[in-house]
CSV table of C-alpha atoms in Angstrom, one decimal:
chain,number,residue,atom,x,y,z
A,1,MET,CA,-18.2,41.1,178.4
A,2,THR,CA,-16.7,38.3,176.5
A,3,GLU,CA,-17.8,37.8,173.0
A,4,LEU,CA,-17.1,34.3,171.7
A,5,ASP,CA,-18.4,32.5,168.6
A,6,PRO,CA,-20.2,29.1,169.2
A,7,HIS,CA,-18.7,25.8,168.2
A,8,PRO,CA,-19.3,24.1,165.9
A,9,VAL,CA,-19.4,27.2,163.7
A,10,GLU,CA,-22.9,28.3,162.8
A,11,THR,CA,-22.4,27.8,159.1
A,12,ASP,CA,-22.4,24.0,159.6
A,13,PRO,CA,-26.0,23.0,158.5
A,14,THR,CA,-25.5,19.5,160.0
A,15,ALA,CA,-24.9,20.7,163.5
A,16,PRO,CA,-27.7,19.8,166.0
A,17,ARG,CA,-29.7,22.9,166.9
A,18,ASP,CA,-29.0,22.6,170.6
A,19,ALA,CA,-25.2,22.1,169.9
A,20,VAL,CA,-24.8,25.4,168.0
A,21,ARG,CA,-24.3,27.5,171.0
A,22,VAL,CA,-21.6,26.4,173.5
A,23,TYR,CA,-20.5,29.1,175.9
A,24,PRO,CA,-17.3,29.3,178.0
A,25,PRO,CA,-17.1,29.2,181.8
A,26,GLY,CA,-18.6,32.3,183.4
A,27,VAL,CA,-21.2,32.7,180.6
A,28,THR,CA,-24.6,31.2,181.3
A,29,ILE,CA,-27.7,31.1,179.1
A,30,VAL,CA,-30.6,32.8,180.8
A,31,ARG,CA,-33.2,32.3,178.1
A,32,ARG,CA,-33.4,31.6,174.4
A,33,SER,CA,-35.8,32.5,171.6
A,34,GLN,CA,-36.0,30.8,168.2
A,35,ARG,CA,-38.9,32.5,166.5
A,36,GLY,CA,-36.8,33.1,163.4
A,37,ARG,CA,-38.2,35.2,160.5
A,38,SER,CA,-41.7,34.7,161.7
A,39,CYS,CA,-41.3,37.6,164.2
A,40,ALA,CA,-40.9,40.1,161.4
A,41,PRO,CA,-42.5,41.0,158.0
A,42,ASP,CA,-40.8,39.5,154.9
A,43,ILE,CA,-40.2,43.0,153.5
A,44,LEU,CA,-40.3,46.5,155.0
A,45,THR,CA,-38.7,49.9,154.5
A,46,ILE,CA,-36.2,51.6,156.8
A,47,GLU,CA,-39.0,54.2,157.6
A,48,GLU,CA,-41.3,51.4,158.6
A,49,LEU,CA,-38.6,49.9,160.8
A,50,GLN,CA,-38.1,53.2,162.5
A,51,ARG,CA,-41.9,53.6,163.0
A,52,TRP,CA,-41.9,50.1,164.6
A,53,LEU,CA,-39.2,51.2,167.0
A,54,LEU,CA,-41.0,54.4,167.9
A,55,LEU,CA,-44.4,52.8,168.5
A,56,GLU,CA,-44.8,49.0,168.7
A,57,ALA,CA,-41.4,47.9,170.1
A,58,SER,CA,-42.1,49.8,173.3
A,59,ARG,CA,-44.8,47.3,174.2
A,60,GLU,CA,-42.3,44.5,174.4
A,61,ARG,CA,-41.1,43.8,178.0
A,62,GLU,CA,-38.3,41.4,177.1
A,63,LEU,CA,-35.1,42.9,175.6
A,64,LEU,CA,-34.4,39.4,174.1
A,65,LEU,CA,-37.5,39.5,172.0
A,66,THR,CA,-37.0,43.2,171.0
A,67,PHE,CA,-33.5,42.5,169.9
A,68,GLU,CA,-34.5,39.4,168.0
A,69,ALA,CA,-37.3,41.2,166.2
A,70,LEU,CA,-35.1,44.1,165.4
A,71,LEU,CA,-32.5,42.0,163.6
A,72,TRP,CA,-35.0,40.1,161.5
A,73,ARG,CA,-36.6,43.5,160.6
A,74,MET,CA,-33.3,44.9,159.7
A,75,ASN,CA,-32.8,41.9,157.4
A,76,ALA,CA,-36.2,42.5,155.9
A,77,ALA,CA,-35.3,46.1,155.3
A,78,GLY,CA,-32.3,45.0,153.2
A,79,LEU,CA,-29.5,45.4,155.8
A,80,PRO,CA,-27.3,42.3,155.3
A,81,ILE,CA,-26.7,41.5,158.9
A,82,ASP,CA,-25.9,37.8,159.6
A,83,ARG,CA,-24.6,38.0,163.2
A,84,ALA,CA,-25.3,40.5,166.0
A,85,THR,CA,-24.5,40.8,169.7
A,86,LEU,CA,-25.6,43.3,172.3
A,87,HIS,CA,-23.7,43.8,175.5
A,88,ILE,CA,-24.8,45.8,178.5
A,89,GLY,CA,-23.1,46.3,181.9
A,90,THR,CA,-25.1,46.1,185.1
A,91,LEU,CA,-25.0,46.8,188.8
A,92,HIS,CA,-24.6,43.5,190.5
A,93,PRO,CA,-21.9,42.2,192.9
A,94,GLN,CA,-21.2,39.1,190.8
A,95,LEU,CA,-22.2,39.9,187.3
A,96,LEU,CA,-20.2,41.9,184.7
A,97,GLY,CA,-23.3,42.2,182.6
A,98,PHE,CA,-25.6,40.6,180.1
A,99,ALA,CA,-25.3,39.9,176.4
A,100,TRP,CA,-27.7,38.9,173.6
A,101,ASN,CA,-26.4,36.8,170.7
A,102,TRP,CA,-28.3,36.5,167.4
A,103,ARG,CA,-27.4,34.5,164.2
A,104,SER,CA,-29.4,34.4,161.0
A,105,SER,CA,-27.9,31.0,160.2
A,106,ASP,CA,-29.4,29.0,163.1
A,107,GLY,CA,-32.4,31.3,163.9
A,108,LEU,CA,-31.5,31.5,167.6
A,109,CYS,CA,-31.3,34.5,169.9
A,110,ASP,CA,-29.7,33.8,173.3
A,111,GLU,CA,-29.7,36.0,176.4
A,112,VAL,CA,-26.7,35.2,178.6
A,113,GLN,CA,-25.3,36.5,181.9
A,114,VAL,CA,-21.6,37.1,182.2
A,115,GLN,CA,-19.8,36.7,185.6
A,116,GLN,CA,-17.3,39.3,186.8
A,117,SER,CA,-14.5,36.7,186.6
A,118,THR,CA,-14.6,36.8,182.8
A,119,ALA,CA,-13.0,40.3,182.9
A,120,ASP,CA,-9.7,38.7,183.9
A,121,THR,CA,-9.6,36.2,181.0
A,122,ASP,CA,-7.6,36.6,177.8
A,123,ALA,CA,-10.8,36.1,175.8
A,124,PHE,CA,-12.0,39.4,177.2
A,125,LYS,CA,-8.7,41.3,177.3
A,126,LEU,CA,-8.0,40.4,173.6
A,127,ASN,CA,-11.6,41.1,172.5
A,128,PRO,CA,-12.7,44.1,170.4
A,129,LEU,CA,-15.3,44.9,173.0
A,130,ARG,CA,-12.7,45.9,175.5
A,131,ARG,CA,-11.4,48.4,173.0
A,132,ILE,CA,-15.0,49.7,172.5
A,133,PHE,CA,-15.6,50.0,176.3
A,134,GLU,CA,-12.2,51.8,177.0
A,135,GLU,CA,-12.1,54.1,174.0
A,136,GLY,CA,-15.8,54.7,173.3
A,137,ALA,CA,-15.3,54.7,169.5
A,138,ALA,CA,-16.7,52.6,166.7
A,139,LEU,CA,-14.5,49.8,165.4
A,140,ARG,CA,-14.6,48.3,161.8
A,141,ARG,CA,-12.6,45.3,160.7
A,142,ASN,CA,-12.4,42.7,157.9
A,143,PRO,CA,-12.2,39.3,159.7
A,144,GLN,CA,-10.5,37.8,156.5
A,145,ASP,CA,-7.6,40.2,157.0
A,146,ALA,CA,-4.5,38.7,158.6
A,147,ALA,CA,-3.8,41.9,160.5
A,148,ALA,CA,-7.3,41.9,162.0
A,149,GLN,CA,-6.8,38.3,163.1
A,150,ALA,CA,-3.5,39.1,164.7
A,151,GLU,CA,-5.1,42.1,166.5
A,152,PHE,CA,-8.2,40.2,167.7
A,153,PRO,CA,-8.2,36.4,167.9
A,154,ILE,CA,-12.0,36.3,167.5
A,155,MET,CA,-11.5,37.4,163.9
A,156,ARG,CA,-10.2,34.0,163.1
A,157,ASP,CA,-13.4,32.4,164.2
A,158,LEU,CA,-15.4,35.0,162.2
A,159,ALA,CA,-13.3,34.3,159.1
A,160,ALA,CA,-13.9,30.6,159.4
A,161,GLY,CA,-17.7,31.4,159.6
A,162,GLY,CA,-17.5,33.3,156.3
A,163,TYR,CA,-17.9,36.8,157.7
A,164,THR,CA,-16.5,39.6,155.6
A,165,GLU,CA,-17.0,42.6,158.0
A,166,TYR,CA,-17.3,43.1,161.7
A,167,PHE,CA,-18.6,46.5,162.9
A,168,ALA,CA,-18.9,47.4,166.6
A,169,LEU,CA,-20.0,50.6,168.3
A,170,PRO,CA,-20.8,51.8,171.8
A,171,LEU,CA,-24.3,52.6,172.8
A,172,GLY,CA,-25.5,55.1,175.5
A,173,GLY,CA,-25.5,54.2,179.1
A,174,GLU,CA,-23.6,56.7,181.3
A,175,GLY,CA,-21.6,54.9,184.0
A,176,PHE,CA,-22.1,51.4,182.4
A,177,ARG,CA,-20.6,49.7,179.4
A,178,HIS,CA,-22.9,49.0,176.5
A,179,ALA,CA,-22.0,48.0,172.9
A,180,VAL,CA,-23.5,46.3,169.8
A,181,THR,CA,-21.6,44.3,167.2
A,182,LEU,CA,-22.8,43.5,163.7
A,183,SER,CA,-21.2,41.2,161.2
A,184,THR,CA,-22.0,40.3,157.6
A,185,THR,CA,-21.1,37.6,155.1
A,186,ARG,CA,-21.9,39.9,152.1
A,187,PRO,CA,-18.9,40.1,149.7
A,188,GLY,CA,-17.2,43.4,150.3
A,189,GLY,CA,-18.8,43.8,153.7
A,190,PHE,CA,-21.2,46.6,154.6
A,191,SER,CA,-21.6,49.5,152.2
A,192,ASP,CA,-21.3,53.0,153.5
A,193,GLU,CA,-25.1,53.3,152.8
A,194,HIS,CA,-25.7,50.2,154.9
A,195,LEU,CA,-23.7,51.6,157.8
A,196,ALA,CA,-25.5,55.0,157.6
A,197,GLU,CA,-28.9,53.3,157.8
A,198,ILE,CA,-27.7,50.9,160.6
A,199,LYS,CA,-26.7,53.9,162.7
A,200,ARG,CA,-30.0,55.7,162.1
A,201,VAL,CA,-31.9,52.6,163.3
A,202,LEU,CA,-29.6,52.0,166.3
A,203,VAL,CA,-30.2,55.6,167.6
A,204,LEU,CA,-33.8,54.6,168.2
A,205,PHE,CA,-33.0,51.1,169.4
A,206,THR,CA,-30.7,52.6,172.1
A,207,LEU,CA,-33.7,54.2,173.7
A,208,HIS,CA,-35.2,50.8,174.2
A,209,VAL,CA,-31.9,49.4,175.5
A,210,GLU,CA,-31.7,52.2,178.1
A,211,ARG,CA,-35.3,51.5,179.2
A,212,HIS,CA,-34.6,47.8,179.6
A,213,ILE,CA,-31.3,48.5,181.4
A,214,ALA,CA,-32.9,50.7,184.0
A,215,VAL,CA,-35.4,47.9,184.8
A,216,ARG,CA,-32.6,45.2,184.8
A,217,ILE,CA,-30.3,47.2,187.1
A,218,SER,CA,-33.2,47.9,189.5
A,219,THR,CA,-34.1,44.2,189.5
A,220,ASN,CA,-30.5,43.0,190.0
A,221,ALA,CA,-29.7,45.5,192.7
A,222,LEU,CA,-32.9,44.9,194.6
A,223,GLY,CA,-32.6,41.2,194.1
A,224,ALA,CA,-29.1,41.2,195.5
A,225,TYR,CA,-30.1,43.1,198.6
A,226,LEU,CA,-33.7,42.0,199.2
A,227,GLY,CA,-34.0,38.6,197.5
A,228,PRO,CA,-35.9,38.0,194.2
A,229,VAL,CA,-39.4,37.6,195.8
A,230,ALA,CA,-39.2,40.7,197.9
A,231,ALA,CA,-37.6,42.6,195.0
A,232,ALA,CA,-40.4,41.6,192.6
A,233,LYS,CA,-43.0,42.9,195.2
A,234,VAL,CA,-41.2,46.2,195.6
A,235,LEU,CA,-40.8,46.7,191.8
A,236,SER,CA,-44.5,45.9,191.3
A,237,GLY,CA,-45.4,48.8,193.6
A,238,ASP,CA,-45.8,47.1,196.9
A,239,ILE,CA,-43.8,49.8,198.8
A,240,LYS,CA,-46.2,51.3,201.3
A,241,ARG,CA,-45.3,51.0,204.9
A,242,GLY,CA,-47.4,48.2,206.5
A,243,SER,CA,-48.2,46.7,203.1
A,244,GLY,CA,-47.6,43.0,202.8
A,245,GLU,CA,-49.4,39.7,203.5
A,246,PRO,CA,-49.5,37.0,206.2
A,247,ILE,CA,-48.0,33.7,205.0
A,248,ARG,CA,-47.4,30.3,206.5
A,249,ALA,CA,-43.8,29.2,206.1
A,250,ILE,CA,-41.0,27.1,207.4
A,251,ILE,CA,-38.8,29.6,209.1
A,252,TRP,CA,-35.0,29.1,209.0
A,253,VAL,CA,-32.8,30.8,211.6
A,254,SER,CA,-29.1,30.0,211.7
A,255,ASP,CA,-26.2,31.3,213.7
A,256,MET,CA,-22.4,30.7,213.6
A,257,ARG,CA,-21.0,29.1,216.8
A,258,GLY,CA,-18.1,31.0,218.5
A,259,PHE,CA,-18.4,34.0,216.3
A,260,THR,CA,-17.7,36.5,219.1
A,261,ASP,CA,-14.4,34.8,219.9
A,262,LEU,CA,-13.5,34.5,216.3
A,263,SER,CA,-14.1,38.2,215.5
A,264,ASP,CA,-12.0,39.1,218.6
A,265,ARG,CA,-9.1,37.1,217.2
A,266,LEU,CA,-9.2,38.0,213.5
A,267,SER,CA,-8.7,41.3,211.8
A,268,GLY,CA,-11.8,43.1,210.4
A,269,TRP,CA,-10.9,42.1,206.8
A,270,ASP,CA,-10.2,38.5,207.7
A,271,THR,CA,-13.5,38.3,209.6
A,272,ILE,CA,-15.3,39.6,206.5
A,273,THR,CA,-13.6,37.0,204.4
A,274,VAL,CA,-14.6,34.2,206.8
A,275,LEU,CA,-18.2,35.5,207.0
A,276,ASN,CA,-18.6,35.8,203.2
A,277,ALA,CA,-17.3,32.2,202.7
A,278,TYR,CA,-19.7,30.9,205.4
A,279,PHE,CA,-22.7,32.9,204.1
A,280,GLU,CA,-22.0,31.7,200.5
A,281,VAL,CA,-22.4,28.1,201.6
A,282,PHE,CA,-25.6,28.7,203.6
A,283,VAL,CA,-27.3,31.1,201.1
A,284,ASP,CA,-26.5,28.8,198.2
A,285,ALA,CA,-28.1,25.9,200.0
A,286,VAL,CA,-31.2,27.9,200.8
A,287,LEU,CA,-31.6,29.2,197.3
A,288,ALA,CA,-31.0,25.9,195.7
A,289,GLN,CA,-34.0,24.5,197.5
A,290,GLY,CA,-36.3,27.4,196.7
A,291,GLY,CA,-36.0,29.3,199.9
A,292,GLU,CA,-36.0,33.1,200.3
A,293,VAL,CA,-33.1,34.7,202.1
A,294,LEU,CA,-34.4,37.7,204.0
A,295,LYS,CA,-31.8,39.1,206.3
A,296,PHE,CA,-28.2,38.8,207.6
A,297,ILE,CA,-27.9,39.8,211.2
A,298,GLY,CA,-24.2,39.7,212.2
A,299,ASP,CA,-23.4,36.0,211.7
A,300,GLY,CA,-27.1,35.1,211.7
A,301,LEU,CA,-29.3,34.3,208.7
A,302,LEU,CA,-33.1,34.5,208.4
A,303,ALA,CA,-34.8,32.7,205.6
A,304,VAL,CA,-38.3,31.3,204.8
A,305,PHE,CA,-39.7,28.4,202.7
A,306,PRO,CA,-43.4,29.4,202.1
A,307,LEU,CA,-45.9,26.6,202.5
A,308,GLY,CA,-47.9,25.7,199.4
A,309,ASP,CA,-50.7,23.2,199.0
A,310,ASP,CA,-48.2,20.5,199.6
A,311,GLY,CA,-46.7,21.4,203.0
A,312,CYS,CA,-44.1,18.6,202.8
A,313,ALA,CA,-42.6,20.2,199.8
A,314,ALA,CA,-41.5,23.3,201.8
A,315,GLY,CA,-40.6,21.2,204.9
A,316,ASP,CA,-38.5,18.7,203.0
A,317,ALA,CA,-36.9,21.5,201.0
A,318,ALA,CA,-35.9,23.4,204.2
A,319,LEU,CA,-34.4,20.2,205.8
A,320,ALA,CA,-32.6,19.4,202.5
A,321,ALA,CA,-31.2,22.9,202.5
A,322,ALA,CA,-30.1,22.7,206.2
A,323,GLN,CA,-28.3,19.3,205.6
A,324,ALA,CA,-26.7,20.7,202.4
A,325,ALA,CA,-25.5,23.8,204.3
A,326,GLN,CA,-23.9,21.7,207.1
A,327,ALA,CA,-22.3,19.4,204.5
A,328,GLY,CA,-21.0,22.5,202.7
A,329,LEU,CA,-19.6,23.9,205.9
A,330,ALA,CA,-17.8,20.7,206.6
A,331,ARG,CA,-16.3,20.8,203.0
A,332,LEU,CA,-15.2,24.4,203.6
A,333,ASN,CA,-13.4,23.4,206.7
A,334,ARG,CA,-11.6,20.6,204.9
A,335,GLU,CA,-10.9,22.3,201.6
A,336,PRO,CA,-11.0,26.1,201.9
A,337,PRO,CA,-10.3,28.3,198.9
A,338,PRO,CA,-6.8,29.8,198.8
A,339,GLY,CA,-7.8,33.2,200.2
A,340,LEU,CA,-9.5,31.6,203.2
A,341,ALA,CA,-6.8,29.0,203.7
A,342,ALA,CA,-4.2,31.8,204.2
A,343,ILE,CA,-6.1,33.1,207.3
A,344,GLU,CA,-5.0,31.4,210.5
A,345,GLY,CA,-7.2,30.4,213.4
A,346,TRP,CA,-10.7,30.4,211.9
A,347,ARG,CA,-11.2,26.6,211.6
A,348,PRO,CA,-13.3,24.8,212.3
A,349,LEU,CA,-16.4,26.8,211.5
A,350,ARG,CA,-19.6,25.4,213.0
A,351,ALA,CA,-23.2,26.7,212.9
A,352,GLY,CA,-26.6,25.8,214.2
A,353,ILE,CA,-29.8,25.8,212.2
A,354,ALA,CA,-33.4,25.9,213.6
A,355,LEU,CA,-36.5,25.1,211.5
A,356,HIS,CA,-39.9,26.2,212.7
A,357,GLU,CA,-43.3,26.6,211.1
A,358,GLY,CA,-45.8,29.3,211.6
A,359,GLU,CA,-47.7,32.3,210.2
A,360,VAL,CA,-45.6,35.4,209.6
A,361,PHE,CA,-46.2,38.9,208.2
A,362,PHE,CA,-44.2,39.3,205.0
A,363,GLY,CA,-44.0,43.0,204.0
A,364,ASN,CA,-42.8,46.5,204.5
A,365,ILE,CA,-41.9,47.5,208.0
A,366,GLY,CA,-40.0,50.6,209.3
A,367,ALA,CA,-40.1,54.4,209.2
A,368,PRO,CA,-41.7,56.4,206.4
A,369,ASN,CA,-38.3,57.2,204.9
A,370,ARG,CA,-36.5,53.9,205.6
A,371,LEU,CA,-38.3,50.6,205.0
A,372,ASP,CA,-37.3,47.0,205.3
A,373,PHE,CA,-39.0,44.1,203.5
A,374,THR,CA,-38.9,41.3,206.0
A,375,VAL,CA,-40.9,38.8,208.0
A,376,ILE,CA,-42.1,39.3,211.6
A,377,GLY,CA,-44.3,37.5,214.0
A,378,PRO,CA,-44.2,35.3,217.1
A,379,ALA,CA,-43.0,32.3,215.0
A,380,VAL,CA,-39.9,34.2,214.0
A,381,ASN,CA,-39.1,34.9,217.7
A,382,GLU,CA,-39.8,31.2,218.6
A,383,ALA,CA,-37.4,30.0,215.8
A,384,SER,CA,-34.7,32.2,217.2
A,385,ARG,CA,-35.2,30.8,220.7
A,386,VAL,CA,-35.0,27.3,219.3
A,387,GLU,CA,-31.8,28.0,217.6
A,388,ALA,CA,-30.3,29.1,220.9
A,389,LEU,CA,-31.1,25.7,222.3
A,390,GLN,CA,-28.2,24.3,220.3
A,391,LYS,CA,-25.9,25.6,222.9
A,392,ILE,CA,-27.5,23.2,225.3
A,393,LEU,CA,-28.4,20.2,223.0
A,394,GLY,CA,-25.2,20.3,220.9
A,395,ARG,CA,-27.0,19.4,217.7
A,396,ASN,CA,-26.5,21.4,214.5
A,397,ILE,CA,-30.1,21.1,213.1
A,398,LEU,CA,-33.1,21.5,215.4
A,399,ILE,CA,-36.7,21.1,214.2
A,400,THR,CA,-39.8,22.0,216.1
A,401,ALA,CA,-42.8,19.7,216.1
A,402,ALA,CA,-44.7,22.3,214.1
A,403,ALA,CA,-42.1,22.1,211.3
A,404,ALA,CA,-41.7,18.3,211.6
A,405,ARG,CA,-45.4,17.9,210.5
A,406,HIS,CA,-44.2,19.1,207.1
A,407,ILE,CA,-41.2,16.8,206.8
A,408,SER,CA,-41.5,13.3,205.4
A,409,MET,CA,-38.1,12.1,206.7
A,410,PRO,CA,-38.1,10.2,210.1
A,411,LEU,CA,-36.8,12.5,212.9
A,412,GLU,CA,-35.3,11.8,216.3
A,413,PRO,CA,-37.3,13.3,219.2
A,414,LEU,CA,-35.0,15.2,221.6
A,415,GLY,CA,-37.7,16.2,224.2
A,416,ALA,CA,-39.7,19.2,225.2
A,417,TYR,CA,-37.9,22.4,226.3
A,418,PRO,CA,-39.0,25.7,227.8
A,419,LEU,CA,-38.3,28.7,225.7
A,420,ARG,CA,-38.0,32.3,227.0
A,421,GLY,CA,-41.2,34.2,226.3
A,422,VAL,CA,-43.1,31.0,225.2
A,423,ALA,CA,-45.9,29.8,227.4
A,424,THR,CA,-45.5,26.1,227.0
A,425,PRO,CA,-42.4,23.9,226.4
A,426,MET,CA,-41.7,23.1,222.8
A,427,THR,CA,-41.0,19.6,221.4
A,428,ILE,CA,-37.7,19.5,219.5
A,429,LEU,CA,-36.5,17.0,217.0
A,430,ALA,CA,-33.5,16.5,214.9
A,431,PRO,CA,-32.4,14.4,211.8
A,432,HIS,CA,-30.8,11.1,212.8
A,433,ASP,CA,-27.6,11.9,210.9
A,434,VAL,CA,-27.1,15.3,212.4
A,435,VAL,CA,-23.5,16.0,213.6
A,436,ALA,CA,-23.2,17.1,217.3
A,437,ILE,CA,-21.6,20.4,218.1
A,438,HIS,CA,-18.9,19.9,220.6
A,439,PRO,CA,-19.6,21.7,223.9
A,440,GLN,CA,-16.5,23.8,223.6
A,441,THR,CA,-17.7,25.3,220.3
A,442,ALA,CA,-21.4,25.6,221.3
A,443,ALA,CA,-21.1,29.0,223.0
A,444,SER,CA,-21.3,32.0,220.7
């Protein structure tokens, strides 16, 4: 993970509090705490600090608050730490890991997430953390030393902030990269006694880090595969086969047009590249509007927008997501990223989206040893049938009358159409600005 000091430097007392922490691309603040010294006693002994780690600290569910309280307690125990960072790796397709950044000067402790892309930047390659991760040994440097500044550019920033010693060491975590860094402005840096006590404290703190890491990795992995809502239910113990709940929701079913022909013409790797780009556009649109992505079925996507007290909120959100997805797909056709642009014969991508409303069962379904957290019900099947009508109607967003009741935007009636397996014809509508799908691309 990239470790960068904020700008302006934290020793500037005139800097606005919210301007103290400015992170580079690929690093995003998840949450922030600014309890300051109030989260720790004014004075305590190392033994009292260790007792807190053994007993009370285990009650805290947020690593951000545990780390913040630890640093203020270390200060109260006489350890002259003015800057500290904690870095953990994680299991996630897009994230390199998470970091926690604490400063005594501004009283802030930030939790940030770090994208995989930062591993390719010079800021990471020339950072002490990379040495820690690769060699697994502690590192100690004086930022004021010219040789240290030449070795690691971050030392120049630390020197400007008045730091006199930088100490970094790996933490546990088999299979993942974890490290902590501590810096001080004390003249002469850390004493050998300080470092010995710091190591004693960190041995216990590492147990808390491992506990939080296990939960974080489980949450991230399940969230990536199941979606955040389903993942939260599973982690909370909702794992019995048949457990779940009926919910009313706007159901989204989408499908790429002409995918069978496309997959016949492209290699397997190229097909995956096209699918990933397509799904990224559609999934981002759904998530941005608060929808829950449940399943990928070939080139199809199933998502829901649960209905709350204000049904129009979910309906309008679903329609906004559908329109954003179609606009994003048009942009992808016009301006594909380099990797996609190098593939011949995939353009133009077109897709149909159906929005329907109904009650579905949201829960665990499957065999005792292999469960899936998804939605089922007649409304899901009806939404799939409506999506198939786009091959006839040539419109890229179709909305049933049931879903239209929850949408405030005026819609264009297209008529009533019979659906396979549905007793009565279903009235279908569409937004007025929907782009038609050309007949030659309507067949899948």
